[in-house]
Short mmCIF file of C-alpha atoms and ligand atoms in Angstrom, two decimals:
data_model
loop_
_atom_site.label_atom_id
_atom_site.label_comp_id
_atom_site.label_asym_id
_atom_site.label_seq_id
_atom_site.Cartn_x
_atom_site.Cartn_y
_atom_site.Cartn_z
CA MET A 1 3.74 23.79 0.85
CA SER A 2 4.78 21.17 3.40
CA ALA A 3 8.42 22.28 3.62
CA GLU A 4 7.27 25.75 4.70
CA PRO A 5 6.84 26.78 8.33
CA PRO A 6 3.24 25.93 9.36
CA ALA A 7 1.97 29.54 9.38
CA GLU A 8 3.27 30.14 5.85
CA ALA A 9 1.89 26.83 4.56
CA LEU A 10 -1.51 27.65 6.06
CA ALA A 11 -1.47 31.12 4.48
CA GLN A 12 -0.60 29.61 1.09
CA LEU A 13 -3.43 27.10 1.39
CA THR A 14 -5.86 29.88 2.25
CA TRP A 15 -4.77 31.78 -0.86
CA LEU A 16 -4.90 28.68 -3.09
CA ARG A 17 -8.56 28.29 -2.07
CA THR A 18 -9.48 31.80 -3.27
CA PRO A 19 -10.76 32.34 -6.84
CA GLU A 20 -7.36 33.89 -7.72
CA GLY A 21 -5.59 30.86 -6.28
CA ALA A 22 -7.82 28.52 -8.26
CA THR A 23 -7.11 30.46 -11.47
CA ALA A 24 -3.35 30.38 -10.83
CA THR A 25 -3.45 26.63 -10.13
CA ALA A 26 -5.46 26.01 -13.28
CA ARG A 27 -2.89 28.05 -15.24
CA ALA A 28 -0.05 26.02 -13.68
CA ALA A 29 -1.89 22.81 -14.62
CA ASP A 30 -2.16 24.04 -18.24
CA LEU A 31 1.55 24.83 -18.34
CA LEU A 32 2.37 21.39 -16.90
CA ALA A 33 0.05 19.65 -19.35
CA GLY A 34 1.74 21.59 -22.16
CA GLY A 35 5.08 20.10 -21.09
CA ALA A 36 6.58 23.22 -19.48
CA ASP A 37 9.59 22.48 -17.32
CA LEU A 38 9.99 23.89 -13.82
CA LEU A 39 12.01 26.96 -14.80
CA THR A 40 9.86 27.98 -17.74
CA GLY A 41 6.61 27.22 -15.91
CA LEU A 42 7.60 29.16 -12.82
CA ALA A 43 8.88 32.12 -14.83
CA ARG A 44 5.57 32.37 -16.71
CA LEU A 45 3.54 31.99 -13.53
CA ARG A 46 5.62 34.60 -11.71
CA ALA A 47 4.93 37.08 -14.43
CA GLU A 48 1.21 36.31 -14.34
CA VAL A 49 0.40 35.82 -10.62
CA GLY A 50 3.43 37.25 -8.81
CA ALA A 51 6.52 35.64 -7.28
CA GLU A 52 4.81 34.90 -3.96
CA HIS A 53 2.06 32.76 -5.45
CA ALA A 54 3.79 31.11 -8.39
CA GLY A 55 5.55 28.40 -6.32
CA PRO A 56 2.49 27.19 -4.35
CA ALA A 57 0.30 27.13 -7.48
CA TRP A 58 2.91 25.19 -9.45
CA GLU A 59 3.43 22.72 -6.57
CA LEU A 60 -0.28 22.07 -6.13
CA ALA A 61 -0.77 21.55 -9.88
CA ARG A 62 2.18 19.13 -9.90
CA LEU A 63 0.80 17.16 -6.93
CA ARG A 64 -2.68 16.99 -8.50
CA ALA A 65 -1.15 15.61 -11.70
CA ARG A 66 0.74 13.03 -9.65
CA ALA A 67 -2.43 12.08 -7.74
CA ARG A 68 -4.61 11.74 -10.85
CA PRO A 69 -3.83 8.12 -11.79
CA VAL A 70 -4.97 6.94 -8.35
CA PHE A 71 -7.51 9.62 -7.33
CA GLY A 72 -9.12 10.07 -10.74
CA ALA A 73 -11.14 13.24 -11.35
CA ASP A 74 -11.11 14.04 -7.59
CA ALA A 75 -7.42 14.88 -7.96
CA ASP A 76 -8.27 17.97 -10.00
CA VAL A 77 -9.88 19.66 -7.00
CA LEU A 78 -7.89 18.21 -4.11
CA TYR A 79 -5.59 20.22 -1.85
CA LEU A 80 -2.42 18.26 -1.16
CA THR A 81 1.11 18.50 0.11
CA ALA A 82 3.89 16.14 -0.90
CA ASP A 83 3.73 14.57 2.59
CA THR A 84 -0.02 14.04 2.70
CA LEU A 85 -0.04 12.63 -0.84
CA GLU A 86 2.67 10.18 0.10
CA GLN A 87 0.76 9.12 3.23
CA ALA A 88 -2.59 8.91 1.49
CA GLY A 89 -4.13 5.51 0.91
CA ARG A 90 -5.86 4.60 -2.36
CA PRO A 91 -9.34 6.14 -2.46
CA GLN A 92 -10.79 2.96 -4.00
CA LEU A 93 -9.54 0.99 -1.00
CA ALA A 94 -10.56 3.69 1.48
CA ALA A 95 -14.09 3.45 0.04
CA ARG A 96 -14.13 -0.35 0.36
CA ARG A 97 -12.85 -0.10 3.93
CA ALA A 98 -15.40 2.54 4.87
CA VAL A 99 -18.33 0.47 3.60
CA ARG A 100 -17.16 -2.63 5.44
CA LEU A 101 -16.42 -0.69 8.64
CA LEU A 102 -19.82 0.99 8.80
CA GLY A 103 -21.52 -2.23 7.73
CA GLY A 104 -24.97 -0.67 7.86
CA HIS A 105 -24.60 -0.48 11.67
CA ALA A 106 -22.78 2.80 12.25
CA ASP A 107 -23.69 6.27 11.07
CA SER A 108 -20.82 8.11 12.74
CA ALA A 109 -17.09 7.59 12.53
CA VAL A 110 -13.92 9.19 13.80
CA ASP A 111 -10.85 9.43 11.55
CA LEU A 112 -7.94 9.40 14.02
CA GLY A 113 -5.23 11.23 12.06
CA CYS A 114 -6.98 12.51 8.93
CA ALA A 115 -3.96 13.98 7.03
CA ALA A 116 -5.46 15.27 3.75
CA GLY A 117 -8.74 13.46 4.42
CA THR A 118 -8.81 10.39 2.14
CA ASP A 119 -10.48 8.25 4.80
CA THR A 120 -12.65 11.10 6.03
CA VAL A 121 -14.08 11.64 2.55
CA ALA A 122 -14.56 7.88 2.01
CA LEU A 123 -16.44 7.55 5.32
CA ALA A 124 -18.66 10.53 4.52
CA ARG A 125 -19.37 9.18 1.03
CA ALA A 126 -20.29 5.85 2.64
CA GLY A 127 -22.96 7.66 4.64
CA ALA A 128 -21.31 8.50 7.99
CA ARG A 129 -21.07 11.76 9.85
CA VAL A 130 -17.33 12.05 10.35
CA LEU A 131 -15.19 13.58 13.05
CA ALA A 132 -11.80 14.19 11.43
CA VAL A 133 -9.03 14.58 13.98
CA ASP A 134 -5.40 15.52 13.50
CA ARG A 135 -2.80 17.16 15.68
CA ASP A 136 -1.31 18.91 12.63
CA PRO A 137 -3.06 22.21 11.78
CA LEU A 138 -2.15 21.97 8.08
CA ALA A 139 -3.63 18.46 7.88
CA ARG A 140 -6.86 19.77 9.42
CA GLU A 141 -7.07 22.62 6.92
CA LEU A 142 -6.39 20.25 4.03
CA THR A 143 -9.11 17.87 5.20
CA ALA A 144 -11.59 20.72 5.59
CA ALA A 145 -10.67 22.03 2.14
CA ASN A 146 -10.98 18.59 0.54
CA ALA A 147 -14.29 17.80 2.25
CA GLU A 148 -15.63 21.04 0.80
CA ALA A 149 -14.07 20.52 -2.63
CA LEU A 150 -15.60 17.03 -2.85
CA GLY A 151 -19.02 18.09 -1.59
CA VAL A 152 -19.12 16.28 1.77
CA ALA A 153 -18.39 19.20 4.11
CA ASP A 154 -21.89 19.05 5.65
CA ASP A 155 -21.05 15.62 7.09
CA VAL A 156 -17.52 16.37 8.24
CA TRP A 157 -16.33 18.06 11.42
CA VAL A 158 -12.60 18.72 11.57
CA THR A 159 -11.00 19.18 14.95
CA ALA A 160 -7.63 19.29 16.73
CA GLY A 161 -6.98 16.34 18.99
CA ASP A 162 -4.60 13.66 20.14
CA ALA A 163 -5.54 10.18 18.96
CA VAL A 164 -3.79 8.64 21.99
CA GLU A 165 -6.01 10.57 24.40
CA LEU A 166 -9.16 9.95 22.39
CA VAL A 167 -8.57 6.19 22.35
CA ASP A 168 -7.73 6.22 26.07
CA GLY A 169 -11.05 7.95 26.65
CA ALA A 170 -13.10 5.45 24.59
CA ARG A 171 -16.33 4.44 26.34
CA GLY A 172 -19.01 1.89 25.49
CA GLY A 173 -17.20 0.88 22.31
CA GLU A 174 -17.21 4.46 21.02
CA VAL A 175 -14.30 6.82 20.46
CA ALA A 176 -15.11 10.53 20.77
CA GLY A 177 -18.79 9.54 20.77
CA CYS A 178 -18.51 7.90 17.33
CA ALA A 179 -19.71 4.38 16.63
CA ALA A 180 -16.82 3.52 14.32
CA ALA A 181 -13.14 4.46 14.17
CA VAL A 182 -10.37 4.50 11.56
CA LEU A 183 -6.76 4.74 12.66
CA ASP A 184 -3.96 5.12 10.14
CA PRO A 185 -0.82 5.80 12.18
CA ALA A 186 2.04 7.78 10.64
CA ARG A 187 4.70 5.17 9.97
CA ARG A 188 7.39 7.54 8.74
CA ALA A 189 9.40 10.07 10.69
CA GLY A 190 12.05 12.42 9.34
CA GLY A 191 11.58 10.88 5.88
CA ARG A 192 12.34 7.38 7.17
CA ARG A 193 10.07 4.39 7.52
CA GLN A 194 9.58 3.37 11.13
CA LEU A 195 9.76 -0.41 11.19
CA ASP A 196 9.11 -0.67 14.93
CA PRO A 197 5.33 -0.30 15.57
CA ASP A 198 6.14 1.22 18.96
CA ARG A 199 7.59 4.18 17.05
CA TRP A 200 4.55 4.83 14.88
CA SER A 201 2.44 7.86 15.68
CA PRO A 202 0.20 7.02 17.44
CA PRO A 203 2.23 4.03 18.67
CA TRP A 204 1.29 0.34 18.80
CA SER A 205 -0.11 0.71 22.37
CA THR A 206 -2.85 2.95 20.89
CA VAL A 207 -3.48 0.50 18.04
CA ALA A 208 -3.91 -2.35 20.54
CA ALA A 209 -6.08 -0.20 22.83
CA LEU A 210 -8.34 0.84 19.96
CA LEU A 211 -8.87 -2.76 18.80
CA GLU A 212 -9.68 -3.70 22.41
CA ARG A 213 -12.02 -0.79 23.20
CA ALA A 214 -13.69 -0.01 19.89
CA PRO A 215 -14.95 -3.21 18.25
CA ARG A 216 -16.13 -1.33 15.15
CA SER A 217 -12.68 -0.14 14.13
CA VAL A 218 -10.02 -0.63 11.49
CA VAL A 219 -6.32 0.14 11.69
CA LYS A 220 -3.92 0.46 8.78
CA VAL A 221 -0.64 -1.20 9.68
CA ALA A 222 2.69 -1.84 7.97
CA PRO A 223 2.62 -4.73 5.47
CA GLY A 224 5.50 -6.35 7.34
CA LEU A 225 3.60 -6.49 10.65
CA ASP A 226 4.48 -9.60 12.62
CA HIS A 227 1.54 -12.03 12.93
CA ASP A 228 2.39 -12.40 16.62
CA ARG A 229 1.24 -8.81 17.14
CA VAL A 230 -2.28 -9.50 15.86
CA PRO A 231 -4.58 -9.85 18.88
CA ALA A 232 -6.78 -12.95 19.11
CA GLY A 233 -10.14 -12.50 17.42
CA VAL A 234 -8.84 -9.66 15.24
CA GLU A 235 -8.90 -10.24 11.46
CA ALA A 236 -5.75 -9.25 9.62
CA GLU A 237 -6.02 -8.46 5.91
CA TRP A 238 -3.33 -7.88 3.32
CA VAL A 239 -4.35 -6.19 0.08
CA SER A 240 -2.24 -6.33 -3.08
CA ALA A 241 -2.38 -4.62 -6.45
CA GLY A 242 -0.02 -5.09 -9.37
CA GLY A 243 2.10 -7.60 -7.46
CA SER A 244 2.78 -5.47 -4.37
CA ILE A 245 1.08 -5.09 -1.01
CA VAL A 246 -0.79 -1.78 -1.01
CA GLU A 247 -2.28 -1.99 2.46
CA ALA A 248 -2.49 -4.16 5.55
CA LEU A 249 -5.42 -3.87 7.94
CA LEU A 250 -6.47 -5.03 11.38
CA TRP A 251 -10.22 -5.17 11.92
CA GLY A 252 -11.93 -4.65 15.28
CA ARG A 253 -13.84 -7.66 16.57
CA ALA A 254 -17.30 -6.41 15.54
CA VAL A 255 -16.12 -6.32 11.92
CA SER A 256 -13.71 -9.27 11.92
CA ALA A 257 -15.15 -12.22 10.03
CA VAL A 258 -12.17 -14.55 9.57
CA TRP A 259 -8.65 -15.23 10.86
CA ARG A 260 -6.84 -13.84 7.83
CA ARG A 261 -7.86 -12.40 4.47
CA ALA A 262 -5.81 -11.96 1.30
CA SER A 263 -7.33 -9.44 -1.11
CA LEU A 264 -6.21 -8.88 -4.66
CA VAL A 265 -7.20 -5.77 -6.63
CA ARG A 266 -7.45 -6.59 -10.32
CA ASP A 267 -9.21 -4.73 -13.12
CA GLY A 268 -11.07 -2.62 -10.55
CA GLU A 269 -12.39 -5.69 -8.72
CA VAL A 270 -11.23 -7.19 -5.43
CA LEU A 271 -10.77 -10.96 -5.15
CA GLU A 272 -10.59 -12.45 -1.66
CA LEU A 273 -9.10 -15.59 -0.13
CA THR A 274 -9.92 -16.22 3.53
CA ALA A 275 -9.30 -18.69 6.34
CA GLY A 276 -11.32 -18.96 9.56
CA GLU A 277 -8.26 -20.31 11.34
CA ASP A 278 -4.56 -20.84 10.74
CA PRO A 279 -4.43 -23.40 7.89
CA GLY A 280 -0.87 -24.39 8.83
CA PRO A 281 2.00 -24.92 6.42
CA ALA A 282 1.69 -26.46 2.96
CA PRO A 283 3.31 -29.87 2.36
CA VAL A 284 6.82 -29.96 0.88
CA GLY A 285 7.88 -31.98 -2.18
CA PRO A 286 10.38 -32.15 -5.04
CA VAL A 287 10.32 -29.64 -7.89
CA ARG A 288 7.84 -30.71 -10.57
CA GLY A 289 7.06 -29.36 -14.03
CA TRP A 290 5.61 -26.00 -12.92
CA LEU A 291 6.65 -23.39 -10.38
CA HIS A 292 4.04 -21.07 -8.87
CA GLU A 293 4.79 -17.76 -7.21
CA PRO A 294 1.98 -16.84 -4.81
CA ASP A 295 0.67 -13.30 -4.77
CA PRO A 296 2.24 -11.28 -1.91
CA SER A 297 -1.18 -10.95 -0.23
CA VAL A 298 -1.33 -14.76 0.04
CA ILE A 299 2.19 -14.99 1.40
CA ARG A 300 1.83 -12.17 3.93
CA SER A 301 -1.52 -13.39 5.19
CA GLY A 302 -0.16 -16.90 5.83
CA LEU A 303 -2.52 -18.53 3.32
CA VAL A 304 0.01 -20.23 1.03
CA SER A 305 -1.29 -23.67 2.05
CA LEU A 306 -4.79 -22.71 0.80
CA ALA A 307 -3.37 -21.80 -2.61
CA ALA A 308 -1.31 -25.02 -2.54
CA ALA A 309 -4.34 -27.21 -1.78
CA ASP A 310 -6.27 -25.54 -4.59
CA LEU A 311 -3.50 -26.36 -7.10
CA ASP A 312 -2.54 -29.75 -5.67
CA ALA A 313 0.89 -28.18 -5.21
CA THR A 314 3.70 -28.52 -2.68
CA LEU A 315 6.37 -26.14 -1.38
CA VAL A 316 9.87 -26.48 -2.84
CA ASP A 317 11.29 -25.88 0.63
CA PRO A 318 9.60 -25.54 4.05
CA THR A 319 10.91 -21.99 4.42
CA ILE A 320 10.30 -20.69 0.88
CA ALA A 321 7.00 -19.50 -0.57
CA TYR A 322 7.38 -21.12 -4.02
CA LEU A 323 4.93 -23.85 -4.95
CA THR A 324 5.35 -26.59 -7.50
CA SER A 325 2.93 -28.91 -9.29
CA ASP A 326 2.49 -30.89 -12.50
CA ALA A 327 0.29 -28.35 -14.26
CA PRO A 328 0.03 -24.60 -14.86
CA ALA A 329 -2.48 -22.83 -12.67
CA GLY A 330 -5.40 -20.81 -13.90
CA SER A 331 -5.53 -19.16 -10.49
CA PRO A 332 -5.32 -15.40 -9.88
CA TRP A 333 -3.45 -16.14 -6.64
CA VAL A 334 -0.27 -17.41 -8.28
CA THR A 335 1.91 -16.70 -11.32
CA SER A 336 3.02 -19.94 -12.99
CA TYR A 337 6.30 -20.70 -14.77
CA ARG A 338 7.14 -23.88 -16.70
CA VAL A 339 10.34 -25.37 -15.24
CA ASP A 340 12.84 -26.40 -17.92
CA GLU A 341 15.94 -27.04 -15.80
CA VAL A 342 16.77 -27.46 -12.13
CA LEU A 343 20.44 -27.14 -11.16
CA PRO A 344 22.49 -26.36 -8.07
CA PHE A 345 23.34 -22.64 -7.94
CA ASN A 346 26.57 -22.19 -9.91
CA LEU A 347 27.10 -19.09 -12.03
CA LYS A 348 29.49 -20.69 -14.54
CA LYS A 349 27.27 -23.68 -15.19
CA LEU A 350 24.20 -21.50 -15.39
CA LYS A 351 25.86 -19.23 -17.98
CA ALA A 352 26.95 -22.23 -20.05
CA LEU A 353 23.46 -23.71 -19.95
CA LEU A 354 21.85 -20.43 -21.06
CA ARG A 355 24.36 -20.05 -23.91
CA ALA A 356 23.69 -23.63 -25.04
CA ARG A 357 19.96 -22.87 -25.11
CA GLY A 358 20.40 -19.60 -27.03
CA ILE A 359 19.09 -17.53 -24.11
CA GLY A 360 20.53 -14.02 -24.11
CA ARG A 361 18.15 -12.25 -21.74
CA VAL A 362 16.75 -13.35 -18.39
CA VAL A 363 14.42 -12.06 -15.75
CA VAL A 364 15.78 -13.07 -12.36
CA LYS A 365 13.48 -13.89 -9.44
CA LYS A 366 14.73 -14.84 -6.05
CA ARG A 367 13.49 -16.03 -2.69
CA GLY A 368 15.74 -17.13 0.16
CA SER A 369 18.90 -15.97 -1.63
CA ALA A 370 21.15 -12.95 -1.14
CA ILE A 371 21.79 -12.37 -4.87
CA GLU A 372 20.88 -9.04 -6.46
CA PRO A 373 18.41 -9.92 -9.25
CA GLU A 374 19.35 -7.04 -11.56
CA GLN A 375 23.05 -7.62 -11.12
CA LEU A 376 22.66 -11.32 -11.90
CA ALA A 377 20.45 -10.57 -14.92
CA ARG A 378 23.21 -8.31 -16.27
CA ALA A 379 25.85 -10.96 -15.62
CA LEU A 380 23.77 -13.54 -17.49
CA ARG A 381 23.17 -11.38 -20.55
CA GLY A 382 24.47 -13.03 -23.71
CA PRO A 383 24.27 -13.06 -27.50
CA GLY A 384 21.27 -15.42 -27.81
CA ASP A 385 17.81 -14.23 -28.88
CA GLY A 386 15.92 -16.37 -26.35
CA THR A 387 14.57 -15.22 -23.00
CA ALA A 388 13.98 -17.10 -19.75
CA VAL A 389 13.00 -16.62 -16.15
CA VAL A 390 15.80 -17.65 -13.81
CA VAL A 391 14.64 -18.41 -10.27
CA VAL A 392 17.29 -18.48 -7.57
CA THR A 393 16.05 -20.06 -4.38
CA ARG A 394 16.48 -22.89 -1.90
CA VAL A 395 15.15 -26.33 -2.67
CA ALA A 396 15.13 -28.75 0.25
CA GLY A 397 17.66 -26.49 1.97
CA ARG A 398 20.11 -26.24 -0.98
CA PRO A 399 20.82 -23.10 -3.09
CA THR A 400 19.19 -23.97 -6.41
CA THR A 401 18.51 -22.37 -9.78
CA LEU A 402 15.41 -23.09 -11.83
CA VAL A 403 15.44 -22.06 -15.46
CA CYS A 404 11.85 -21.44 -16.51
CA ALA A 405 10.16 -20.60 -19.78
CA VAL A 406 8.59 -17.21 -20.34
CA THR A 407 4.96 -18.23 -20.95
C1 LIG B 501 -0.64 8.18 7.70
S1 LIG B 501 -1.38 9.71 7.98
C2 LIG B 501 -3.08 9.40 7.67
C3 LIG B 501 -3.37 9.26 6.22
C4 LIG B 501 -4.83 9.23 5.85
N1 LIG B 501 -5.52 8.11 6.44
C5 LIG B 501 -4.98 9.15 4.34
O1 LIG B 501 -5.19 8.07 3.78
O2 LIG B 501 -4.83 10.21 3.72
C6 LIG B 501 -1.30 9.88 9.73
C7 LIG B 501 -1.81 11.20 10.27
O3 LIG B 501 -1.92 11.04 11.69
C8 LIG B 501 -1.56 12.27 12.32
N2 LIG B 501 -1.15 11.92 13.69
C9 LIG B 501 -0.05 11.26 14.10
N3 LIG B 501 -0.07 11.08 15.42
C10 LIG B 501 -1.21 11.65 15.88
C11 LIG B 501 -1.80 11.79 17.15
N4 LIG B 501 -1.21 11.30 18.25
N5 LIG B 501 -2.99 12.43 17.25
C12 LIG B 501 -3.60 12.94 16.15
N6 LIG B 501 -3.08 12.84 14.91
C13 LIG B 501 -1.90 12.19 14.77
C14 LIG B 501 -0.46 12.84 11.46
O4 LIG B 501 -0.38 14.24 11.63
C15 LIG B 501 -0.93 12.41 10.05
O5 LIG B 501 -1.68 13.44 9.45
#
């Protein structure tokens, strides 16, 4: 739908919401579940629902199937476009954010750029009356459709508006008369990630203004956001799942509780590591028997020294986020590897050492090195049956390789 001109995409959405549209989408979902490929599926659908409707029904069924692992059963009734699905946060995290934002103090919230409504729905489910704002008419229709499909339409008002103007007009800590605000700027344009926060939509100036004027607010930012951008008194949180950062947040001052927070989603639970102030860098020392790779949420939030103190560990280099200690760690915040060899980086010597140890397959990890891990792993492949983790990094400023056991 999203590649269509707006009027056409809106007309398709309107049809998809009719009983005929729902039947066609259910049929497309059946065909997909039965393993039909695009050509076969579309041909069947065309014959059954007409050429005009086959494409939109197929596309929606495909997007719902893609959304299911993250959105669960909600996905089966959601209205999505490829763009809004790509921009959507995880509903589990949107729910956590909504509960913390409202904090039992706010019963109204504005979602400044609602897209397909993930945050809007989460806020409504958390008990707020929600004003969902977007400048894109298709986004507004999708949010309205999803609020209805998920049974929260009575608490959601969808409206056209410019987030920049609404934040400029904030009064008494409220934006558009709402006690709480969520801002999730679009950080892609023309299919490309916008690394410069001044190029987000709305831009950084609106992010900063919101945090200043609306203390009960939360902004989703890029994981790579520079710490220097975080205003004083604003908590920054990095959330990871499965070894990657899944969201980074700045909390308005009424909600901020600490300086930085690292949050780790694991088995449906969220573990948290926090610091009230900058804990400073971890101490540096020689490589010992175990290497620990901190979770990205710990690294991004600047809390490596907390993890180090917990493990009685030191950094292998002042500029590299690898820790080392005498023992493996039972901590969720790091992955530990037993160090079997430490040698200066030298491909020939490394290959010879791996051969001598009967290691034919390696997983390469790197930090502070320009090597391509997959390329190096291929180059190190050999006849041996053994496996190892090869870490290429800097130790006390020197390019170094650590050969570690797979534990
Ligand atoms: C990243 S998406 C929001 C995603 C949403 N929070 C979710 O999880 O599904 C950003 C949205 O902001 C909207 N937007 C961008 N700039 C805006 C502005 N100045 N005023 C209103 N909406 C804006 C875009 O149209 C887009 O729908």
